[in-house]
């Protein structure tokens, strides 16, 4: 199993550009989520999905879109990048919400200039 | 908003010593998890403790939970240089059953 994979590993964007961060898992997990990690802030939940076709907002959803057309994939779209979106982004998956271990991808380091 | 807050923010110890990190949270929880993050990597799950449990062990790790004090502790015994990492607690009170992470404790184990 590859686990949770994320691409790209690094990305530099100019303000106003859009892009999609890719996330895939091969563990047949129903629950997937996106977090951003900023220094001294821990991880903050952006969006999550409890299954294909179902998504919901987390703590910091503004400026981001998600979709879940398959169980395996959960892309995160930045609509119009802003310097405040400079961060490290992590995708995670688990068998369900609640008392389940989350498996994290290696992260995407995004810089917006 | 942060549900969990780890203490201390940073901890430096010698190899072989024990390391203790604490997590305090604000509202009642169902579950609490501890994760480790090595520099530049994703988080790795260490242990989950439910609100009706008081202590759990996994290898050199010991986690306690005191729901009356709204706090948890992670003890790493006989630490090794490879334990150098950031450690995060996550609680599931807010946003339904989604977990909320604290800012973490940076542990340095010196050889």
Coordinates of C-alpha atoms in Angstrom, one line a residue, chain A:
Chain A
X1 CA 0.0 0.0 0.0
X2 CA 1.2 3.5 -0.8
X3 CA -1.0 4.9 1.9
X4 CA -1.8 8.6 1.4
X5 CA 0.0 10.4 -1.4
X6 CA 0.1 14.1 -2.1
X7 CA 1.3 16.0 -5.1
X8 CA 3.1 18.3 -5.6
X9 CA 5.6 18.3 -2.7
X10 CA 6.5 22.0 -3.3
X11 CA 4.7 24.8 -5.2
X12 CA 5.2 28.5 -5.7
X13 CA 2.2 30.6 -6.9
X14 CA 1.7 34.2 -7.6
X15 CA -1.1 36.0 -6.0
X16 CA -4.4 35.4 -7.9
X17 CA -3.3 32.2 -9.5
X18 CA -5.3 29.0 -8.9
X19 CA -4.2 25.5 -8.5
X20 CA -5.2 22.0 -7.3
X21 CA -3.4 20.0 -4.6
X22 CA -3.9 16.3 -5.2
X23 CA -4.5 13.7 -2.6
X24 CA -5.1 10.0 -3.0
X25 CA -5.3 7.0 -0.7
X26 CA -5.4 3.3 -1.4
X27 CA -6.8 2.1 1.9
X28 CA -10.5 2.3 0.9
X29 CA -11.0 4.9 3.7
X30 CA -14.3 6.7 3.7
X31 CA -13.1 9.7 5.7
X32 CA -10.7 12.2 4.1
X33 CA -9.6 15.6 5.2
X34 CA -7.4 18.6 4.4
X35 CA -5.4 20.5 7.0
X36 CA -3.1 23.4 6.9
X37 CA -0.1 23.8 9.2
X38 CA 1.3 27.1 10.1
X39 CA 4.1 27.8 12.7
X40 CA 2.8 27.8 16.2
X41 CA -0.7 27.0 15.1
X42 CA -0.9 23.3 15.0
X43 CA -3.1 21.8 12.2
X44 CA -6.3 23.5 11.2
X45 CA -9.1 21.6 9.3
X46 CA -10.0 23.1 6.0
X47 CA -12.5 20.7 4.5
X48 CA -13.4 17.1 5.0
X49 CA -15.4 14.3 3.4
X50 CA -17.2 11.3 5.0
X51 CA -17.6 9.5 1.6
X52 CA -17.7 9.9 -2.1
X53 CA -20.0 12.8 -3.1
X54 CA -20.1 14.2 0.5
X55 CA -18.0 17.1 1.6
X56 CA -18.2 19.7 4.4
X57 CA -16.4 22.7 5.7
X58 CA -13.9 22.7 8.6
X59 CA -12.5 25.5 10.6
X60 CA -10.8 27.5 7.8
X61 CA -12.6 26.8 4.5
X62 CA -12.5 30.3 2.9
X63 CA -10.6 30.4 -0.3
X64 CA -10.6 26.6 -0.8
X65 CA -12.9 24.2 -2.7
X66 CA -13.0 20.4 -2.5
X67 CA -14.9 17.6 -4.3
X68 CA -15.0 13.8 -3.7
X69 CA -16.0 12.0 -6.9
X70 CA -14.3 8.7 -5.9
X71 CA -13.3 7.1 -2.6
X72 CA -9.7 7.3 -3.5
X73 CA -9.2 11.0 -4.4
X74 CA -9.8 14.2 -2.6
X75 CA -8.3 17.2 -4.4
X76 CA -8.1 20.7 -2.8
X77 CA -8.5 23.7 -5.0
X78 CA -7.2 27.2 -4.3
X79 CA -9.4 29.5 -6.2
X80 CA -7.4 32.7 -6.2
X81 CA -4.2 32.3 -4.2
X82 CA -3.3 34.9 -1.5
X83 CA -0.1 35.3 0.6
X84 CA -2.2 34.2 3.6
X85 CA -2.5 30.8 2.1
X86 CA 1.3 30.2 2.3
X87 CA 1.4 27.1 4.4
X88 CA 2.1 23.4 4.5
X89 CA -1.0 21.4 3.5
X90 CA -1.7 17.9 4.7
X91 CA -4.2 15.4 3.5
X92 CA -5.3 12.6 5.8
X93 CA -7.6 9.6 5.7
X94 CA -9.2 7.2 8.1
X95 CA -11.8 4.5 8.3
X96 CA -14.3 6.9 9.7
X97 CA -14.9 10.0 11.9
X98 CA -14.4 9.8 15.6
X99 CA -12.2 7.2 17.3
X100 CA -10.2 6.3 14.2
X101 CA -6.5 6.7 13.5
X102 CA -5.8 9.2 10.8
X103 CA -3.1 8.5 8.2
X104 CA -1.4 11.5 6.9
X105 CA 0.3 12.3 3.6
X106 CA 3.8 13.8 3.4
X107 CA 2.5 17.3 2.8
X108 CA 2.6 20.0 0.2
X109 CA 4.6 23.2 1.0
X110 CA 2.9 26.1 -0.8
X111 CA 4.3 29.6 -1.1
X112 CA 2.2 32.4 -2.5
X113 CA 4.2 35.5 -3.5

